[in-house]
Amino acid sequence: MSAQYDPHASSLAGSAEPAVLQELYAIRGSIDNIDASLVYLLAERFKFTQRVGRLKAEHELPPSDPGRETAQIARLRALAEDADLEPEFAAKFLNFVIAEVIRHHQAIAGEEHDGQARHDD
Ligand SMILES: O=C(O)C(=O)C[C@]1(C(=O)O)C=C[C@@H](O)C=C1
């Protein structure tokens, strides 16, 4: 998959001096590395949240924990501020990820419930 990736794919070729394009490609190399790291980090986070989802389903705990989320969002906003990142963006991003996690938790709880129902038949 990544073997087919062209790091120089661009609609800008021909609109800028070769030296400018060279600098752009060099910067984009770092952007690509960061994007790849984000994918790996998110994959790892989802592996852990799947474990949380299974634990919650097994013990019939609700998929979401609003008290935890409030604390997480406040923490990320403060971290973002320190890091010179827009706190609103950090909050939106975490909310987006958490919404997906809750969807996964609900699916796991549904599977657990279906499994129990079959077991009870
Ligand atoms: O920690 C939990 O209880 C989770 O389910 C994980 C998580 C998260 O993605 O960080 C997701 C949903 C909850 O509302 C709170 C946090």
GROMACS .gro file of C-alpha atoms and ligand atoms in nm:
model
  137
    1MET     CA    1   0.000   0.000   0.000
    2SER     CA    2   0.257   0.259   0.110
    3ALA     CA    3   0.487   0.125  -0.168
    4GLN     CA    4   0.251   0.298  -0.412
    5TYR     CA    5   0.258   0.624  -0.223
    6ASP     CA    6   0.412   0.909  -0.420
    7PRO     CA    7   0.548   1.165  -0.173
    8HIS     CA    8   0.586   1.411  -0.459
    9ALA     CA    9   0.223   1.388  -0.573
   10SER     CA   10   0.111   1.747  -0.618
   11SER     CA   11  -0.101   1.977  -0.825
   12LEU     CA   12   0.163   2.248  -0.788
   13ALA     CA   13   0.429   2.113  -1.024
   14GLY     CA   14   0.489   2.379  -1.286
   15SER     CA   15   0.352   2.660  -1.067
   16ALA     CA   16   0.666   2.709  -0.859
   17GLU     CA   17   1.045   2.723  -0.901
   18PRO     CA   18   1.219   2.382  -0.864
   19ALA     CA   19   1.400   2.508  -0.551
   20VAL     CA   20   1.069   2.605  -0.391
   21LEU     CA   21   0.923   2.265  -0.475
   22GLN     CA   22   1.233   2.095  -0.327
   23GLU     CA   23   1.183   2.282   0.000
   24LEU     CA   24   0.811   2.202  -0.004
   25TYR     CA   25   0.883   1.831  -0.054
   26ALA     CA   26   1.138   1.834   0.230
   27ILE     CA   27   0.883   1.988   0.469
   28ARG     CA   28   0.616   1.746   0.346
   29GLY     CA   29   0.849   1.455   0.434
   30SER     CA   30   0.818   1.555   0.800
   31ILE     CA   31   0.442   1.608   0.767
   32ASP     CA   32   0.415   1.254   0.624
   33ASN     CA   33   0.614   1.111   0.916
   34ILE     CA   34   0.389   1.288   1.166
   35ASP     CA   35   0.072   1.170   0.987
   36ALA     CA   36   0.201   0.812   0.993
   37SER     CA   37   0.275   0.844   1.367
   38LEU     CA   38  -0.079   0.975   1.425
   39VAL     CA   39  -0.224   0.669   1.252
   40TYR     CA   40  -0.011   0.434   1.463
   41LEU     CA   41  -0.095   0.624   1.783
   42LEU     CA   42  -0.467   0.619   1.707
   43ALA     CA   43  -0.454   0.248   1.622
   44GLU     CA   44  -0.286   0.182   1.958
   45ARG     CA   45  -0.542   0.400   2.142
   46PHE     CA   46  -0.827   0.208   1.978
   47LYS     CA   47  -0.669  -0.124   2.079
   48PHE     CA   48  -0.684  -0.010   2.442
   49THR     CA   49  -1.035   0.132   2.416
   50GLN     CA   50  -1.153  -0.199   2.265
   51ARG     CA   51  -1.031  -0.362   2.587
   52VAL     CA   52  -1.225  -0.102   2.788
   53GLY     CA   53  -1.531  -0.175   2.572
   54ARG     CA   54  -1.509  -0.549   2.642
   55LEU     CA   55  -1.458  -0.489   3.016
   56LYS     CA   56  -1.756  -0.253   3.028
   57ALA     CA   57  -1.976  -0.495   2.831
   58GLU     CA   58  -1.881  -0.791   3.051
   59HIS     CA   59  -1.968  -0.595   3.365
   60GLU     CA   60  -2.271  -0.420   3.217
   61LEU     CA   61  -2.123  -0.074   3.260
   62PRO     CA   62  -2.250   0.211   3.038
   63PRO     CA   63  -2.044   0.280   2.722
   64SER     CA   64  -1.985   0.646   2.807
   65ASP     CA   65  -1.845   0.805   3.121
   66PRO     CA   66  -1.925   1.178   3.105
   67GLY     CA   67  -1.734   1.256   3.427
   68ARG     CA   68  -1.416   1.107   3.279
   69GLU     CA   69  -1.471   1.290   2.950
   70THR     CA   70  -1.508   1.629   3.122
   71ALA     CA   71  -1.175   1.575   3.300
   72GLN     CA   72  -1.003   1.455   2.979
   73ILE     CA   73  -1.126   1.753   2.777
   74ALA     CA   74  -1.018   2.004   3.045
   75ARG     CA   75  -0.674   1.839   3.061
   76LEU     CA   76  -0.628   1.840   2.684
   77ARG     CA   77  -0.737   2.203   2.658
   78ALA     CA   78  -0.468   2.299   2.913
   79LEU     CA   79  -0.204   2.084   2.738
   80ALA     CA   80  -0.298   2.239   2.404
   81GLU     CA   81  -0.264   2.588   2.544
   82ASP     CA   82   0.085   2.506   2.674
   83ALA     CA   83   0.176   2.353   2.337
   84ASP     CA   84   0.048   2.654   2.143
   85LEU     CA   85  -0.228   2.450   1.982
   86GLU     CA   86  -0.582   2.585   1.957
   87PRO     CA   87  -0.757   2.443   2.271
   88GLU     CA   88  -1.091   2.435   2.086
   89PHE     CA   89  -0.934   2.217   1.817
   90ALA     CA   90  -0.789   1.979   2.078
   91ALA     CA   91  -1.129   1.951   2.248
   92LYS     CA   92  -1.309   1.892   1.917
   93PHE     CA   93  -1.055   1.628   1.817
   94LEU     CA   94  -1.085   1.436   2.144
   95ASN     CA   95  -1.465   1.457   2.132
   96PHE     CA   96  -1.455   1.319   1.778
   97VAL     CA   97  -1.236   1.027   1.883
   98ILE     CA   98  -1.442   0.956   2.195
   99ALA     CA   99  -1.767   0.956   1.995
  100GLU     CA  100  -1.619   0.683   1.774
  101VAL     CA  101  -1.501   0.488   2.080
  102ILE     CA  102  -1.851   0.502   2.229
  103ARG     CA  103  -1.991   0.369   1.900
  104HIS     CA  104  -1.746   0.077   1.924
  105HIS     CA  105  -1.841   0.019   2.291
  106GLN     CA  106  -2.209   0.007   2.195
  107ALA     CA  107  -2.136  -0.247   1.921
  108ILE     CA  108  -1.937  -0.464   2.164
  109ALA     CA  109  -2.217  -0.441   2.423
  110GLY     CA  110  -2.466  -0.544   2.152
  111GLU     CA  111  -2.255  -0.848   2.059
  112GLU     CA  112  -2.217  -0.940   2.427
  113HIS     CA  113  -2.593  -0.909   2.473
  114ASP     CA  114  -2.666  -1.121   2.163
  115GLY     CA  115  -2.418  -1.384   2.285
  116GLN     CA  116  -2.588  -1.394   2.626
  117ALA     CA  117  -2.934  -1.422   2.465
  118ARG     CA  118  -2.817  -1.717   2.252
  119HIS     CA  119  -2.660  -1.875   2.560
  120ASP     CA  120  -2.990  -1.838   2.754
  121ASP     CA  121  -3.198  -2.008   2.480
  122LIG     O1  122  -1.227   0.536   2.987
  122LIG     C1  123  -1.337   0.494   2.947
  122LIG     O2  124  -1.428   0.464   3.026
  122LIG     C2  125  -1.360   0.479   2.804
  122LIG     O3  126  -1.460   0.420   2.764
  122LIG     C3  127  -1.265   0.543   2.709
  122LIG     C4  128  -1.312   0.682   2.667
  122LIG     C5  129  -1.195   0.738   2.579
  122LIG     O4  130  -1.198   0.717   2.459
  122LIG     O5  131  -1.102   0.796   2.637
  122LIG     C6  132  -1.436   0.669   2.585
  122LIG     C7  133  -1.561   0.686   2.637
  122LIG     C8  134  -1.584   0.734   2.773
  122LIG     O6  135  -1.695   0.820   2.779
  122LIG     C9  136  -1.462   0.792   2.832
  122LIG    C10  137  -1.337   0.769   2.783
   0.00000   0.00000   0.00000
